[in-house]
Each structure stands twice: as C-alpha cells, then as structure tokens.
Amino acid sequence: MTSYLTWPRGLLTPRSERWGITGQVSTGGQSLGGISQTTNSSGGGYWTCDFDGIWMRTAPQVKAWRALEALLDGGVTGIIVPSCDCKFSPLDSASYVPHSDGTLFDDGTGYLSGAGSAEFVGAYALRATRVQVQVINGVLTGGEIFTVDHATVGPRRYVVGQVHGVVGDVYDVTIRTPLRAAVVDGEAVDFANPRVVMKLATSDEMALTVDMGRQAMGAVRFVEAFGIGALEE
Amino acid sequence: MSIDFGADGNAMLESDMVRMAVLGRVATDIPARFWIGGINDLSIPPDNVETDSGAIYTGLGDVVGMGALSQLINGQADMVQITVSGAGVDVAGMQLLNASLEETIYRRFNLGLALFDDDWQQLGQTVWLAERECSTIDAAREAGVGGDPDVRTVSLGVGSTFTARRRPRVVNFTDAHQRRISASDRFFDRISTYSAGSTIKW
C-alpha cells in the first residue's frame, strides 16, 4: 500500500481553510428566455482545498514549508491533507463516567468511556452514494465530514449529504462524493480525522515570500489526486 | 431516428440538469477504456459491446475537440478526430499514449454515453452511439504560459472500415534507376519526355 506524506497541521496551521467539491460542468448557454441546460460529465466532482493565512514565524516553519515545496514536485507527488473539523464531528469525545451514585474515584477520575466510532454496515460498490453507517457514541444529522482509508486509492474524504433514517445506531445516509472504491462490511468510517490524498493545484503553488528575512505568510491550494506518486512518510 | 435512452434517461435529457459520462473504448488486446472528462473510475454493466463484467473506465481529461459523427451507411463515413486533453498523467491517457499506431490501427472504437440519476448511479444500460475503426493516433504537447503546466493531448482518428485502406503506391520509373540495375538497358531512356499527370510525393 502506498504511503503518503501528511500536511503538518500542527506546524503549518492555516488560519482559514476552504473545502469544496468541484465538478466539470458545461452549459449550452442561455436561451432567449433565460433558460440554460447544465451538464455535469465528471461523475460527482473532486475535492479542492484552500489553506489561507499560514503564518510562519519560526525557522522550523519556514524550512518545513520549503521542504514540502521541494518534495511535492510541483504537483507530481501526492500528500494527505487533513482538515480541522473536530468541532463539527458527530462523535462523542472520550470522557470519564462516574459511579452510579455520581461519585468519582479518589483521584477525581472515573470509568473511561471510549470515544465514538463508526463503520459501514454492508458492502458497497465503487461509486455508491447511499450507504448505511453504524455510529457508536455519536449522532449524524447531515453535513458531517469523514474519511475512508481505501486500500487501493488511499484516504478519501466524503460528506454526509442527507440522513434518510436511523434504526438503533445505524444511519441510512446519502454521501458525496461517490465512493472512490468499493468498501466491505465493517470497514471503518473515520469522523475523527477527515483527510484526503491531494496534490498541488499548480506547479508554483508554494512559492514563498519571506518578509524581512524573518517571517512569511503562506497560502496553498490543493486538488484531489488520483493515480499519483507518493513519498514514504 | 432518435436514440432511445429509456424513460428515465429521456426525462433527464429533457430536463435542465444532465448527469452523464462520455465513454471511449478501443478494442486493443488489453482494451483501452476511458471516461472522457470523468473523475476516478467508473464500472459499467456488461453488454454486447463491453462484454467484460466489472470493466473499469478510467477518468481522462476533457474533450478538446470532436467532429460530428455521421451515420455509417454502406461502410462509409467521414473520419473523425477525437482530441482529449489531460493525457499523459492519467492512467488511461498513458495507456492511449503507449498504444502505438500498429496496435490501435484497424481496432474497433466505440463511443458510448452513460446517464446518471441524482445520486450519480447509472441509469439503465450504456448507450453506444458509434462504432468506428481506429485509423490514426497522435499526441501533442502545448507549452504552458505563465507558470501553467504544459497541456498534453491525444488525438484519435476514427473512421469506417475503409478509411485507413490505401491504394497500391504509384511506382515511378526513371532511366537513371533502370541503368543502375542494368547499365545497357535503354528501356526507360525516353520516359522523361512522357507526362502522366502524376506528382511524386515522398
């Protein structure tokens, strides 16, 4: 299995990030009455990501940026791009559960309750968009971001578009983008660390201007990558 | 005669929003399957053209140019150049580029259309719009401007069964050539005075 570099969020932290699904849409233009027919022939689109406001105040930050710029080879090498989505995660965090009478242990801790987790219920084919997901310690309402780490195409990012129903802790949902690879029953659905394999949108995307030889403000745009080379992490 | 895409397909084509995939298939020994303008992979149900179950069509660039596909009547149709961008880095593009002319020429080419529903699931069977025979394959590269990457395109010429057939080459006789074979042979010594209205093309 291919291993990819991962964007060091802790070191090169964007002040803002913008994610979107871009598709190949064409139109025949408007009719006299203002009606136009829109055609999408891209099969559901691909992810794009903009990291803005990456403030580099230390030497390790600037050097990490330069190193990544070199290693990504202008978009030939793939990288896993994570997103900071924990505030919107549907899963409960790990927490201490007290005794039945509400008291804790002497050191102030309780029984450790596991963080939430999720997995597919049933197997689904390549490009499926209607799936069932079992969510332990969490609630889906739509708009949640998750990742499936496919064995063939690496981690891929998806969004829950609609929740059609829930039976127990199994949710029947519509997702976008279509599944990038088939999944098996019980395959993990990762809501905790959404990420996707991407590449630089343009070859000079990471050209960096260093102010006064001391600090720099960076911005970078990625697009989802397919069939791209990887560097060992 | 219009092409029937089925009730759901016809309804979608008449609406303002169409989800579709344009598919190309070259019947080389290992068929080259590409989804023009598509992203990632697409698996279509087998039919009389795509007989392999689970065949994967790989997303490839975008259509840069494609002539009108005339109806094939009595084996005659104009040759059509199908030019696709984004080739070279995509798997399907590399597959096409690596296929030499000898491999692709005379091979069957099918152009198909698959329609999707609102959830991007295929509506019915693939509709194969045209069946042709490959005649030429060509690759081009246009230099990028202002930091943009170079653009590579693959151009596939497809025509009818007779498009790539050639008449026997016109043989040109010269006195000099004949005398190299036989120095005393004067059989062609007056041939330069004759004109048959042909032009030698090298």
Coordinates of C-alpha atoms in Angstrom, one line a residue:
Chain A
M1 CA 0.0 0.0 0.0
T2 CA 1.2 3.4 -0.9
S3 CA 2.2 5.8 1.9
Y4 CA 1.8 9.5 1.6
L5 CA 3.3 12.5 3.4
T6 CA 0.8 14.3 5.6
W7 CA 0.5 18.0 5.8
P8 CA 1.9 19.1 9.2
R9 CA -1.1 20.9 10.5
G10 CA 0.5 21.5 13.9
L11 CA 3.5 23.3 12.3
L12 CA 1.9 24.9 9.3
T13 CA -1.5 25.8 10.6
P14 CA -3.9 27.7 8.3
R15 CA -6.0 30.5 9.8
S16 CA -8.8 29.5 7.4
E17 CA -9.5 26.6 5.2
R18 CA -12.0 26.3 2.4
W19 CA -13.1 22.9 1.1
G20 CA -15.3 22.3 -1.9
I21 CA -16.4 19.7 -4.4
T22 CA -15.7 20.9 -7.9
G23 CA -17.2 19.2 -10.9
Q24 CA -16.9 19.6 -14.6
V25 CA -20.0 21.4 -15.6
S26 CA -20.7 22.7 -19.0
T27 CA -23.7 24.6 -20.4
G28 CA -25.0 25.3 -23.8
G29 CA -25.6 28.9 -22.8
Q30 CA -28.9 30.7 -22.1
S31 CA -31.9 30.6 -24.3
L32 CA -33.7 33.9 -25.1
G33 CA -36.0 33.1 -22.2
G34 CA -33.1 32.8 -19.8
I35 CA -33.2 29.0 -19.5
S36 CA -29.9 27.1 -19.7
Q37 CA -29.2 23.4 -19.6
T38 CA -26.4 22.3 -17.4
T39 CA -24.4 19.1 -17.9
N40 CA -22.0 17.5 -15.5
S41 CA -19.9 14.8 -17.0
S42 CA -17.4 14.4 -14.2
G43 CA -19.3 11.9 -12.2
G44 CA -19.7 13.7 -8.9
G45 CA -16.7 16.0 -8.8
Y46 CA -13.5 16.1 -6.8
W47 CA -12.3 17.9 -3.6
T48 CA -10.5 21.1 -3.6
C49 CA -8.9 22.8 -0.6
D50 CA -7.5 26.2 0.1
F51 CA -5.3 26.8 3.1
D52 CA -5.0 30.6 3.8
G53 CA -3.2 32.6 6.3
I54 CA -0.4 30.2 7.2
W55 CA 1.8 32.4 9.4
M56 CA 5.3 31.2 9.7
R57 CA 7.2 33.0 12.4
T58 CA 9.9 30.4 13.2
A59 CA 12.7 28.9 11.2
P60 CA 11.3 25.4 11.5
Q61 CA 8.1 26.5 10.0
V62 CA 9.7 28.2 7.0
K63 CA 12.0 25.3 6.5
A64 CA 9.2 22.8 6.7
W65 CA 7.3 24.8 4.0
R66 CA 10.4 24.8 1.8
A67 CA 10.9 21.1 2.3
L68 CA 7.4 20.3 1.4
E69 CA 7.5 22.6 -1.7
A70 CA 10.5 20.6 -2.9
L71 CA 9.1 17.2 -2.1
L72 CA 5.7 17.8 -3.7
D73 CA 7.5 18.4 -7.0
G74 CA 5.0 20.9 -8.4
G75 CA 2.1 18.6 -8.0
V76 CA 3.6 15.3 -9.1
T77 CA 3.7 13.9 -5.6
G78 CA 0.6 13.3 -3.5
I79 CA 0.1 14.4 0.1
I80 CA -2.6 13.7 2.6
V81 CA -4.3 16.9 3.5
P82 CA -6.2 16.8 6.8
S83 CA -8.9 19.3 7.9
C84 CA -9.6 20.7 11.3
D85 CA -13.2 19.5 11.7
C86 CA -13.3 18.3 15.3
K87 CA -15.9 21.0 16.3
F88 CA -18.3 19.5 13.8
S89 CA -17.5 15.8 14.5
P90 CA -20.6 13.8 15.2
L91 CA -18.7 11.6 17.7
D92 CA -18.5 12.0 21.4
S93 CA -15.1 12.5 22.9
A94 CA -13.6 10.1 25.4
S95 CA -14.8 11.0 28.9
Y96 CA -14.9 9.8 32.5
V97 CA -18.2 8.2 33.6
P98 CA -18.8 8.3 37.4
H99 CA -20.2 5.6 39.6
S100 CA -24.0 5.1 39.7
D101 CA -24.2 7.4 42.7
G102 CA -22.4 10.2 40.8
T103 CA -19.1 10.0 42.6
L104 CA -15.7 9.6 41.1
F105 CA -12.6 7.8 42.2
D106 CA -10.3 9.4 44.8
D107 CA -8.1 10.9 42.2
G108 CA -11.0 12.6 40.5
T109 CA -11.2 10.2 37.5
G110 CA -14.0 7.9 36.6
Y111 CA -14.5 4.9 34.3
L112 CA -13.1 5.8 30.9
S113 CA -15.8 5.9 28.2
G114 CA -14.5 5.3 24.7
A115 CA -14.6 7.9 22.0
G116 CA -17.2 7.4 19.3
S117 CA -16.5 5.3 16.3
A118 CA -18.3 4.4 13.1
E119 CA -18.2 1.7 10.4
F120 CA -20.1 0.6 7.3
V121 CA -23.0 -1.8 7.6
G122 CA -22.9 -3.8 4.5
A123 CA -20.7 -3.8 1.5
Y124 CA -20.9 -1.1 -1.2
A125 CA -19.6 -0.9 -4.7
L126 CA -17.4 1.7 -6.3
R127 CA -19.3 5.0 -6.8
A128 CA -22.1 4.1 -4.3
T129 CA -23.7 7.2 -2.7
R130 CA -26.4 5.6 -0.5
V131 CA -24.8 3.7 2.4
Q132 CA -25.6 2.6 5.9
V133 CA -23.2 3.6 8.7
Q134 CA -23.2 2.4 12.3
V135 CA -22.2 5.2 14.7
I136 CA -21.2 4.3 18.2
N137 CA -21.5 7.3 20.6
G138 CA -22.5 9.8 18.1
V139 CA -25.3 11.4 16.1
L140 CA -25.5 12.1 12.4
T141 CA -27.6 15.0 11.1
G142 CA -26.0 15.7 7.8
G143 CA -23.0 17.8 6.9
E144 CA -20.5 15.6 8.8
I145 CA -17.2 15.0 7.1
F146 CA -15.5 11.6 7.2
T147 CA -12.7 9.6 5.6
V148 CA -12.5 6.1 4.4
D149 CA -8.9 4.8 4.1
H150 CA -9.3 2.7 1.0
A151 CA -6.6 0.1 0.4
T152 CA -6.4 0.9 -3.3
V153 CA -6.7 4.7 -3.5
G154 CA -5.7 5.8 0.0
P155 CA -7.7 8.0 2.3
R156 CA -10.7 9.7 0.7
R157 CA -12.9 12.5 2.1
Y158 CA -16.7 12.3 2.0
V159 CA -19.6 14.4 3.4
V160 CA -22.9 13.2 4.7
G161 CA -25.5 14.9 2.4
Q162 CA -28.7 13.5 3.9
V163 CA -29.9 11.2 6.7
H164 CA -32.8 9.2 5.4
G165 CA -33.4 7.3 8.7
V166 CA -31.9 5.7 11.7
V167 CA -32.6 2.3 13.2
G168 CA -30.8 1.9 16.6
D169 CA -27.4 3.3 15.9
V170 CA -27.4 2.5 12.1
Y171 CA -27.9 5.5 9.9
D172 CA -29.1 5.3 6.3
V173 CA -27.3 8.2 4.6
T174 CA -26.5 9.8 1.2
I175 CA -22.9 10.8 0.8
R176 CA -20.8 12.8 -1.7
T177 CA -18.5 12.3 -3.4
P178 CA -19.4 8.8 -4.8
L179 CA -17.3 6.2 -3.1
R180 CA -13.8 6.2 -4.7
A181 CA -13.5 2.4 -4.2
A182 CA -15.7 -0.5 -3.0
V183 CA -15.9 -1.0 0.7
V184 CA -16.6 -4.1 2.8
D185 CA -19.0 -4.7 5.7
G186 CA -17.4 -3.4 8.8
E187 CA -14.9 -1.1 7.1
A188 CA -14.0 1.8 9.3
V189 CA -15.6 5.3 8.8
D190 CA -13.3 7.9 10.3
F191 CA -15.1 11.0 11.5
A192 CA -12.3 12.0 13.9
N193 CA -9.6 12.7 11.3
P194 CA -11.0 13.7 7.9
R195 CA -8.3 13.7 5.3
V196 CA -7.8 13.1 1.6
V197 CA -5.0 12.5 -0.9
M198 CA -4.4 15.6 -2.8
K199 CA -1.8 17.4 -4.9
L200 CA -0.7 21.0 -5.5
A201 CA -3.2 22.7 -7.8
T202 CA -0.4 24.4 -9.8
S203 CA 3.3 23.9 -10.1
D204 CA 4.3 27.2 -8.4
E205 CA 1.6 26.9 -5.7
M206 CA 4.1 27.0 -2.8
A207 CA 6.4 29.8 -3.9
L208 CA 7.1 31.7 -0.7
T209 CA 7.9 35.3 0.1
V210 CA 9.8 35.8 3.3
D211 CA 9.3 39.3 4.8
M212 CA 12.5 41.0 6.0
G213 CA 14.2 37.6 6.1
R214 CA 12.2 36.7 9.2
Q215 CA 8.6 35.6 8.7
A216 CA 6.2 34.6 6.0
M217 CA 2.6 34.3 5.3
G218 CA 1.7 31.3 3.1
A219 CA -1.3 30.1 1.2
V220 CA -1.7 27.0 -0.8
R221 CA -4.4 25.3 -2.9
F222 CA -4.8 21.5 -3.3
V223 CA -6.9 19.4 -5.6
E224 CA -7.8 15.7 -5.0
A225 CA -5.3 13.4 -6.7
F226 CA -5.8 10.1 -8.4
G227 CA -3.1 7.7 -9.6
I228 CA -0.3 9.9 -8.2
G229 CA 3.1 9.1 -6.8
A230 CA 3.9 9.1 -3.1
L231 CA 6.8 9.5 -0.9
E232 CA 7.4 7.4 2.2
E233 CA 6.4 9.2 5.3
Chain B
M1 CA -34.4 8.0 -35.9
S2 CA -33.7 9.2 -32.4
I3 CA -31.7 7.2 -29.9
D4 CA -33.8 5.8 -27.0
F5 CA -32.2 6.3 -23.6
G6 CA -35.1 4.8 -21.8
A7 CA -37.9 6.6 -20.0
D8 CA -35.7 7.9 -17.1
G9 CA -32.9 8.8 -19.5
N10 CA -35.1 10.7 -21.9
A11 CA -36.7 12.6 -19.0
M12 CA -33.2 13.6 -17.7
L13 CA -32.1 14.7 -21.1
E14 CA -35.1 16.9 -21.4
S15 CA -34.5 18.5 -18.0
D16 CA -32.2 21.4 -17.3
M17 CA -29.7 19.3 -15.4
V18 CA -28.0 16.4 -17.1
R19 CA -25.5 14.0 -15.4
M20 CA -23.7 11.9 -17.9
A21 CA -20.4 10.2 -18.8
V22 CA -18.9 10.0 -22.3
L23 CA -17.0 6.7 -22.7
G24 CA -14.5 5.6 -25.2
R25 CA -13.3 2.0 -25.8
V26 CA -10.5 0.9 -28.1
A27 CA -10.6 -2.9 -28.6
T28 CA -6.8 -3.4 -28.4
D29 CA -5.6 -6.7 -26.9
I30 CA -6.0 -5.1 -23.5
P31 CA -8.9 -2.8 -24.2
A32 CA -8.2 0.9 -23.6
R33 CA -11.2 2.2 -21.7
F34 CA -11.5 5.8 -20.9
W35 CA -14.2 8.1 -19.4
I36 CA -13.8 11.4 -21.1
G37 CA -13.9 14.2 -18.6
G38 CA -14.6 11.8 -15.7
I39 CA -13.0 11.6 -12.3
N40 CA -11.7 8.4 -10.8
D41 CA -13.1 5.2 -12.1
L42 CA -16.5 4.1 -13.5
S43 CA -17.7 0.5 -13.7
I44 CA -20.5 -0.1 -16.2
P45 CA -22.7 -3.2 -16.6
P46 CA -21.6 -5.6 -19.4
D47 CA -23.5 -5.5 -22.7
N48 CA -22.9 -6.5 -26.3
V49 CA -20.0 -4.0 -26.7
E50 CA -18.4 -4.1 -23.2
T51 CA -18.5 -7.8 -22.6
D52 CA -16.2 -7.9 -19.6
S53 CA -18.1 -7.8 -16.3
G54 CA -16.7 -5.2 -14.0
A55 CA -14.8 -3.4 -16.7
I56 CA -13.3 -0.1 -15.3
Y57 CA -13.4 3.1 -17.4
T58 CA -10.7 5.5 -16.1
G59 CA -11.3 9.2 -16.0
L60 CA -9.3 11.1 -18.5
G61 CA -9.0 14.9 -19.2
D62 CA -11.6 16.6 -21.2
V63 CA -12.8 16.6 -24.8
V64 CA -10.9 19.3 -26.6
G65 CA -12.5 18.6 -30.0
M66 CA -14.7 16.1 -31.7
G67 CA -16.2 16.3 -35.1
A68 CA -19.8 15.3 -35.9
L69 CA -20.3 11.6 -36.0
S70 CA -22.0 10.9 -39.2
Q71 CA -24.2 7.9 -39.6
L72 CA -22.3 5.0 -41.0
I73 CA -24.1 3.9 -44.2
N74 CA -22.7 1.3 -46.5
G75 CA -19.5 1.3 -44.6
Q76 CA -18.8 4.9 -45.5
A77 CA -18.3 7.8 -43.0
D78 CA -16.0 10.7 -42.6
M79 CA -13.0 10.2 -40.4
V80 CA -13.5 12.0 -37.1
Q81 CA -10.7 13.3 -34.9
I82 CA -11.4 12.9 -31.2
T83 CA -8.9 15.0 -29.2
V84 CA -8.7 14.6 -25.4
S85 CA -6.7 16.7 -23.0
G86 CA -5.2 15.7 -19.7
A87 CA -3.5 12.7 -21.3
G88 CA -0.1 11.6 -20.1
V89 CA -0.6 11.7 -16.4
D90 CA -3.8 9.8 -16.2
V91 CA -3.6 6.0 -16.4
A92 CA -6.0 5.9 -19.3
G93 CA -4.0 8.7 -21.1
M94 CA -0.8 6.8 -20.6
Q95 CA -2.5 3.7 -21.9
L96 CA -3.6 5.5 -25.0
L97 CA -0.2 7.2 -25.5
N98 CA 1.7 3.9 -25.1
A99 CA -0.5 2.2 -27.6
S100 CA 1.4 2.5 -30.9
L101 CA -0.3 3.1 -34.2
E102 CA 0.4 -0.5 -35.1
E103 CA -1.6 -1.6 -32.0
T104 CA -4.6 0.7 -32.5
I105 CA -5.0 0.9 -36.2
Y106 CA -7.9 -1.2 -37.6
R107 CA -9.0 -1.8 -34.0
R108 CA -12.6 -1.2 -33.2
F109 CA -13.5 2.0 -31.4
N110 CA -16.8 2.5 -29.6
L111 CA -18.2 5.8 -28.3
G112 CA -20.8 5.5 -25.6
L113 CA -22.9 7.5 -23.3
A114 CA -24.0 6.7 -19.7
L115 CA -26.5 8.7 -17.9
F116 CA -26.7 9.1 -14.1
D117 CA -29.5 9.7 -11.7
D118 CA -29.5 12.3 -8.9
D119 CA -27.3 10.1 -6.8
W120 CA -24.7 9.5 -9.6
Q121 CA -25.9 6.0 -10.1
Q122 CA -26.1 4.8 -13.7
L123 CA -29.5 4.9 -15.3
G124 CA -30.1 1.8 -17.4
Q125 CA -27.6 0.4 -19.9
T126 CA -24.8 2.3 -21.6
V127 CA -25.9 3.7 -25.0
W128 CA -23.2 3.1 -27.6
L129 CA -23.6 5.9 -30.0
A130 CA -21.0 5.0 -32.6
E131 CA -18.7 2.2 -33.7
R132 CA -15.8 3.0 -35.8
E133 CA -12.3 1.8 -36.7
C134 CA -9.2 3.5 -35.4
S135 CA -7.0 4.9 -38.2
T136 CA -4.5 7.3 -36.5
I137 CA -3.3 8.1 -33.1
D138 CA -1.3 11.2 -32.3
A139 CA 0.0 13.0 -29.2
A140 CA 0.7 16.7 -28.9
R141 CA 2.1 18.9 -26.2
E142 CA 1.5 22.6 -25.8
A143 CA 3.8 24.7 -23.7
G144 CA 2.2 26.3 -20.6
V145 CA 2.2 30.0 -20.3
G146 CA 2.9 32.0 -17.1
G147 CA 3.6 29.0 -14.9
D148 CA 0.7 27.0 -16.1
P149 CA 1.6 23.4 -16.8
D150 CA 2.1 22.0 -20.3
V151 CA -1.0 20.6 -21.8
R152 CA -0.8 17.2 -23.4
T153 CA -3.5 15.9 -25.8
V154 CA -4.1 12.7 -27.5
S155 CA -5.9 12.7 -30.8
L156 CA -7.5 9.6 -32.1
G157 CA -8.7 9.4 -35.7
V158 CA -11.6 7.1 -36.1
G159 CA -13.3 6.3 -39.4
S160 CA -15.0 3.5 -41.3
T161 CA -13.6 0.2 -42.2
F162 CA -12.3 1.7 -45.5
T163 CA -10.8 4.9 -44.1
A164 CA -7.3 3.6 -43.5
R165 CA -7.1 1.4 -46.5
R166 CA -4.6 2.5 -49.1
R167 CA -4.4 2.0 -52.9
P168 CA -1.1 0.5 -54.1
R169 CA 1.6 3.1 -54.3
V170 CA 2.3 4.6 -57.7
V171 CA 5.6 3.4 -58.9
N172 CA 7.8 5.9 -60.6
F173 CA 10.3 4.7 -63.2
T174 CA 13.4 6.7 -64.1
D175 CA 16.0 5.9 -66.7
A176 CA 18.7 6.5 -64.1
H177 CA 17.3 4.0 -61.7
Q178 CA 16.9 1.4 -64.5
R179 CA 20.5 1.9 -65.7
R180 CA 21.8 1.3 -62.1
I181 CA 20.1 -2.1 -62.4
S182 CA 21.3 -2.7 -66.0
A183 CA 23.7 -0.2 -67.4
S184 CA 22.9 -1.0 -71.1
D185 CA 19.2 -1.1 -70.7
R186 CA 17.6 1.7 -72.7
F187 CA 14.0 0.7 -72.0
F188 CA 13.3 3.9 -70.0
D189 CA 15.6 6.4 -71.8
R190 CA 12.7 8.4 -73.1
I191 CA 10.5 8.3 -70.1
S192 CA 11.3 11.8 -69.0
T193 CA 9.6 13.1 -72.1
Y194 CA 6.3 11.5 -71.0
S195 CA 3.9 13.0 -68.6
A196 CA 1.1 11.1 -67.0
G197 CA 0.0 13.9 -64.8
S198 CA 1.2 12.4 -61.6
T199 CA 3.2 14.1 -58.9
I200 CA 5.8 12.3 -56.9
K201 CA 5.2 12.6 -53.2
W202 CA 7.9 11.5 -50.7

